[in-house]
Short mmCIF file of C-alpha atoms and ligand atoms in Angstrom, two decimals:
data_model
loop_
_atom_site.label_atom_id
_atom_site.label_comp_id
_atom_site.label_asym_id
_atom_site.label_seq_id
_atom_site.Cartn_x
_atom_site.Cartn_y
_atom_site.Cartn_z
CA MET A 12 0.00 0.00 0.00
CA LYS A 13 1.32 3.43 -0.93
CA PHE A 14 1.50 6.08 1.80
CA PHE A 15 0.50 9.59 0.80
CA ILE A 16 0.91 12.31 3.42
CA ASP A 17 -2.32 14.26 3.91
CA SER A 18 -0.72 17.61 4.62
CA ALA A 19 0.32 20.91 3.07
CA ARG A 20 2.92 21.56 5.79
CA ILE A 21 6.29 21.28 4.09
CA GLU A 22 8.19 20.39 7.29
CA GLU A 23 5.93 17.40 7.91
CA VAL A 24 6.30 16.28 4.32
CA ARG A 25 10.10 16.66 4.48
CA GLN A 26 10.22 14.45 7.59
CA ALA A 27 8.04 11.79 5.99
CA VAL A 28 10.22 11.81 2.86
CA ALA A 29 13.35 11.45 5.03
CA MET A 30 11.77 8.43 6.77
CA GLY A 31 11.02 6.83 3.39
CA VAL A 32 7.27 6.73 4.04
CA CYS A 33 6.06 9.37 1.59
CA ASP A 34 5.01 8.05 -1.81
CA GLY A 35 2.98 11.19 -2.50
CA VAL A 36 0.98 14.00 -0.91
CA THR A 37 -2.66 15.07 -0.88
CA THR A 38 -3.86 18.55 0.00
CA ASN A 39 -7.18 20.35 0.16
CA PRO A 40 -8.11 24.01 0.75
CA THR A 41 -8.44 23.41 4.52
CA LEU A 42 -4.93 21.93 4.76
CA VAL A 43 -3.42 24.74 2.69
CA ALA A 44 -5.22 27.40 4.78
CA GLN A 45 -3.80 25.80 7.97
CA THR A 46 -0.24 26.58 6.79
CA GLY A 47 -0.97 30.33 6.74
CA ARG A 48 1.21 30.54 3.61
CA PRO A 49 0.36 31.68 0.06
CA HIS A 50 -1.05 28.83 -2.07
CA ASP A 51 1.55 29.36 -4.75
CA GLU A 52 4.47 28.93 -2.35
CA VAL A 53 2.95 25.83 -0.78
CA ILE A 54 2.56 24.22 -4.21
CA ARG A 55 6.09 25.18 -5.24
CA ASP A 56 7.63 23.68 -2.09
CA LEU A 57 5.58 20.48 -2.22
CA LEU A 58 6.49 19.88 -5.86
CA ALA A 59 10.17 20.36 -5.03
CA VAL A 60 10.18 17.92 -2.09
CA VAL A 61 7.67 15.15 -2.83
CA PRO A 62 9.04 12.25 -4.90
CA GLY A 63 5.61 11.23 -6.30
CA PRO A 64 2.10 12.50 -7.02
CA VAL A 65 0.87 15.70 -5.37
CA SER A 66 -2.91 16.18 -5.29
CA LEU A 67 -3.97 19.83 -5.56
CA GLU A 68 -7.63 20.77 -5.34
CA ALA A 69 -9.58 22.71 -7.97
CA VAL A 70 -12.30 24.88 -6.43
CA SER A 71 -14.44 26.08 -9.36
CA GLU A 72 -18.10 25.11 -9.34
CA ASP A 73 -18.59 24.55 -13.07
CA ALA A 74 -16.94 22.17 -15.53
CA ASP A 75 -15.20 24.87 -17.59
CA GLY A 76 -13.71 26.48 -14.50
CA LEU A 77 -12.59 23.13 -13.06
CA PHE A 78 -10.95 22.13 -16.33
CA GLU A 79 -9.15 25.48 -16.70
CA GLU A 80 -7.87 25.18 -13.12
CA ALA A 81 -6.80 21.61 -13.82
CA ARG A 82 -4.83 22.73 -16.86
CA ALA A 83 -3.12 25.52 -14.92
CA LEU A 84 -2.27 23.28 -11.93
CA SER A 85 -1.03 20.44 -14.10
CA ALA A 86 1.18 22.82 -16.09
CA ARG A 87 3.21 23.41 -12.87
CA ASN A 88 4.52 19.85 -13.12
CA PRO A 89 2.60 17.45 -15.39
CA GLU A 90 4.52 14.44 -14.01
CA LYS A 91 3.58 15.08 -10.39
CA VAL A 92 0.38 17.10 -10.24
CA VAL A 93 -2.89 15.26 -9.73
CA VAL A 94 -5.95 17.52 -9.78
CA LYS A 95 -8.53 16.93 -7.08
CA ILE A 96 -12.02 17.38 -8.43
CA PRO A 97 -15.22 17.17 -6.37
CA MET A 98 -17.75 14.37 -6.87
CA THR A 99 -20.41 16.34 -8.78
CA PRO A 100 -21.84 16.12 -12.31
CA ALA A 101 -19.75 19.17 -13.32
CA GLY A 102 -16.76 17.53 -11.66
CA LEU A 103 -17.09 14.41 -13.76
CA VAL A 104 -17.42 16.45 -16.96
CA ALA A 105 -14.12 18.07 -16.00
CA VAL A 106 -12.59 14.65 -15.21
CA ARG A 107 -13.57 13.40 -18.66
CA ARG A 108 -11.92 16.43 -20.27
CA CYS A 109 -8.82 15.93 -18.12
CA VAL A 110 -8.61 12.30 -19.28
CA GLU A 111 -8.64 13.49 -22.89
CA ALA A 112 -5.98 16.11 -22.09
CA GLY A 113 -3.76 13.59 -20.25
CA ILE A 114 -4.23 15.30 -16.85
CA ARG A 115 -4.40 13.00 -13.83
CA THR A 116 -7.34 13.39 -11.46
CA ASN A 117 -8.39 12.48 -7.94
CA VAL A 118 -12.15 12.55 -7.41
CA THR A 119 -12.70 13.77 -3.88
CA LEU A 120 -15.51 13.97 -1.31
CA VAL A 121 -16.67 10.45 -2.16
CA PHE A 122 -19.03 8.91 0.40
CA SER A 123 -20.72 6.02 -1.45
CA ALA A 124 -19.70 3.09 -3.64
CA THR A 125 -21.96 4.29 -6.45
CA GLN A 126 -20.16 7.63 -6.46
CA ALA A 127 -16.89 5.71 -6.72
CA LEU A 128 -18.34 3.68 -9.60
CA LEU A 129 -19.19 6.91 -11.45
CA ALA A 130 -15.68 8.27 -10.89
CA ALA A 131 -14.11 5.09 -12.27
CA LYS A 132 -16.38 5.12 -15.32
CA ALA A 133 -15.36 8.73 -16.03
CA GLY A 134 -11.72 7.59 -15.99
CA ALA A 135 -10.48 9.15 -12.75
CA THR A 136 -6.89 8.22 -11.88
CA TYR A 137 -7.74 8.10 -8.16
CA VAL A 138 -10.87 8.17 -6.03
CA SER A 139 -10.86 9.45 -2.44
CA PRO A 140 -13.51 8.00 -0.10
CA PHE A 141 -13.49 9.96 3.19
CA ILE A 142 -13.78 7.23 5.78
CA GLY A 143 -13.24 9.26 8.97
CA ARG A 144 -16.09 11.62 8.09
CA LEU A 145 -18.36 8.60 7.56
CA ASP A 146 -17.35 7.18 10.95
CA ASP A 147 -18.19 10.62 12.39
CA VAL A 148 -21.83 10.18 11.33
CA SER A 149 -22.17 6.60 12.58
CA SER A 150 -21.51 4.96 9.18
CA ASP A 151 -18.80 2.36 8.64
CA GLY A 152 -16.10 4.07 6.58
CA MET A 153 -14.03 0.92 6.08
CA ALA A 154 -17.08 -0.99 4.82
CA LEU A 155 -17.22 1.57 2.01
CA ILE A 156 -13.60 0.80 1.09
CA GLU A 157 -14.43 -2.91 0.93
CA GLU A 158 -17.39 -2.23 -1.39
CA ILE A 159 -15.37 -0.02 -3.71
CA LEU A 160 -12.47 -2.50 -3.93
CA THR A 161 -14.92 -5.32 -4.70
CA ILE A 162 -16.55 -3.34 -7.50
CA TYR A 163 -13.26 -2.13 -8.99
CA ASP A 164 -11.78 -5.67 -8.93
CA GLN A 165 -14.90 -7.14 -10.47
CA TYR A 166 -14.74 -4.84 -13.49
CA ASP A 167 -10.97 -4.30 -13.68
CA PHE A 168 -11.17 -0.53 -13.31
CA ASP A 169 -7.74 1.16 -13.30
CA THR A 170 -8.83 3.87 -10.84
CA GLU A 171 -6.80 3.61 -7.63
CA VAL A 172 -8.51 3.84 -4.25
CA ILE A 173 -7.06 6.40 -1.82
CA VAL A 174 -8.34 5.78 1.69
CA ALA A 175 -8.80 9.38 2.88
CA SER A 176 -9.88 11.17 6.04
CA VAL A 177 -7.73 8.72 8.00
CA ARG A 178 -7.86 9.51 11.71
CA HIS A 179 -5.93 6.77 13.54
CA PRO A 180 -3.65 3.71 13.08
CA MET A 181 -6.56 1.23 12.89
CA HIS A 182 -7.73 2.96 9.72
CA VAL A 183 -4.26 2.39 8.23
CA LEU A 184 -4.19 -1.25 9.34
CA ARG A 185 -7.61 -2.01 7.92
CA ALA A 186 -6.85 -0.20 4.67
CA ALA A 187 -3.73 -2.36 4.24
CA MET A 188 -5.60 -5.56 5.17
CA LEU A 189 -8.23 -4.78 2.54
CA GLY A 190 -5.59 -4.15 -0.12
CA ALA A 191 -6.34 -0.48 -0.74
CA ASP A 192 -3.96 1.07 -3.26
CA VAL A 193 -3.15 4.10 -1.13
CA ALA A 194 -3.83 5.51 2.33
CA THR A 195 -3.42 9.26 2.68
CA ILE A 196 -2.36 9.79 6.24
CA PRO A 197 -1.95 12.91 8.42
CA PHE A 198 1.65 13.14 9.66
CA GLY A 199 0.51 12.82 13.30
CA VAL A 200 -1.02 9.45 12.49
CA VAL A 201 2.21 8.35 10.74
CA LEU A 202 4.07 9.10 13.98
CA LYS A 203 1.52 7.04 15.94
CA LEU A 204 2.30 4.04 13.71
CA PHE A 205 5.79 3.95 15.26
CA GLU A 206 4.51 3.70 18.81
CA HIS A 207 4.63 0.52 20.88
CA PRO A 208 5.34 0.35 24.64
CA LEU A 209 7.42 -2.81 24.17
CA THR A 210 9.66 -1.00 21.66
CA ASP A 211 10.22 1.82 24.20
CA ALA A 212 10.84 -0.65 27.05
CA GLY A 213 13.20 -2.70 24.86
CA ILE A 214 15.26 0.36 23.89
CA ARG A 215 15.51 1.46 27.56
CA LYS A 216 16.70 -2.02 28.62
CA PHE A 217 19.26 -2.30 25.80
CA LEU A 218 20.67 1.16 26.63
CA GLU A 219 20.94 0.30 30.35
CA ASP A 220 22.69 -3.00 29.57
CA HIS A 221 24.95 -1.34 27.04
CA ARG A 222 26.14 1.08 29.76
CA ARG A 223 27.02 -1.91 32.02
CA ILE A 224 29.32 -3.54 29.43
CA PRO A 225 33.00 -3.12 30.49
CA GLN A 226 34.86 -0.87 28.07
CA GLY A 227 38.18 -2.35 26.81
CA ALA A 228 41.29 -0.19 26.21
CA PRO A 229 41.43 1.33 22.71
CA GLY A 230 43.07 -1.10 20.26
CA SER A 231 42.66 -4.11 22.60
CA GLY A 232 39.81 -5.48 20.53
CA GLY A 233 37.41 -5.05 23.43
CA GLY A 234 36.03 -1.66 22.42
CA SER A 235 32.49 -0.53 22.94
CA ARG A 236 29.91 -1.98 20.58
CA GLY A 237 27.16 0.14 19.10
CA LEU A 238 23.59 -1.07 19.49
CA VAL A 239 22.28 -3.02 16.55
O1 G3P B 8 -7.79 13.50 2.46
C1 G3P B 8 -8.97 14.04 2.92
C2 G3P B 8 -8.78 14.63 4.25
O2 G3P B 8 -7.91 15.72 4.17
C3 G3P B 8 -10.00 14.95 5.00
O3 G3P B 8 -9.70 14.62 6.30
O4 G3P B 8 -9.91 14.66 8.71
O5 G3P B 8 -10.75 16.61 7.33
O6 G3P B 8 -11.97 14.44 7.32
P1 G3P B 8 -10.64 15.10 7.48
#
């Protein structure tokens, strides 16, 4: 499963890239607004740092506007830019035009399997079901992922499923167990994936024991050993 980082904060993205856990990035207007930085600078920095696809959201409400935005965003870096387009009739008209123009798309704000089916039929590169927001309203977000994967497998659609609106490590685990193509994960949740009390206890014990090992004289062959 690919890990995208669901963030517009360049420092978080840099850290995830350094850890080798950033296959791409997704943004939305809320995430960009949270940085307090101009949109243009955020895009420039993300495109410079991220090794893979960067989803940038178009915000027009009609198909012509969405397609024009898609063209302008994609022109920044046609290899990396994926244009996020909302799940509406106008959105799918824009997706269709993007497919013809060779622009990659990510259909966003998807909350049902039939919406995901429409996005795949229109030729979207990615579809983003928002599972956390479904959980928030007492629906089972992961059940939606299962339905979409079943439908896409059944008909061999090429559209990749991005598990989005991820809120905690169990979402990541279940996405991977279901075979989702991508999970887009807030950086705070990536850090939680590292956590285990037995790892912390094990490191403490190894460090204590390492300090108790007698240190040989330099050159005697009994020098201090680094921890493995
Ligand atoms: O990738 C979609 C995501 O940014 C939405 O997350 O937590 O606002 O529902 P959230």
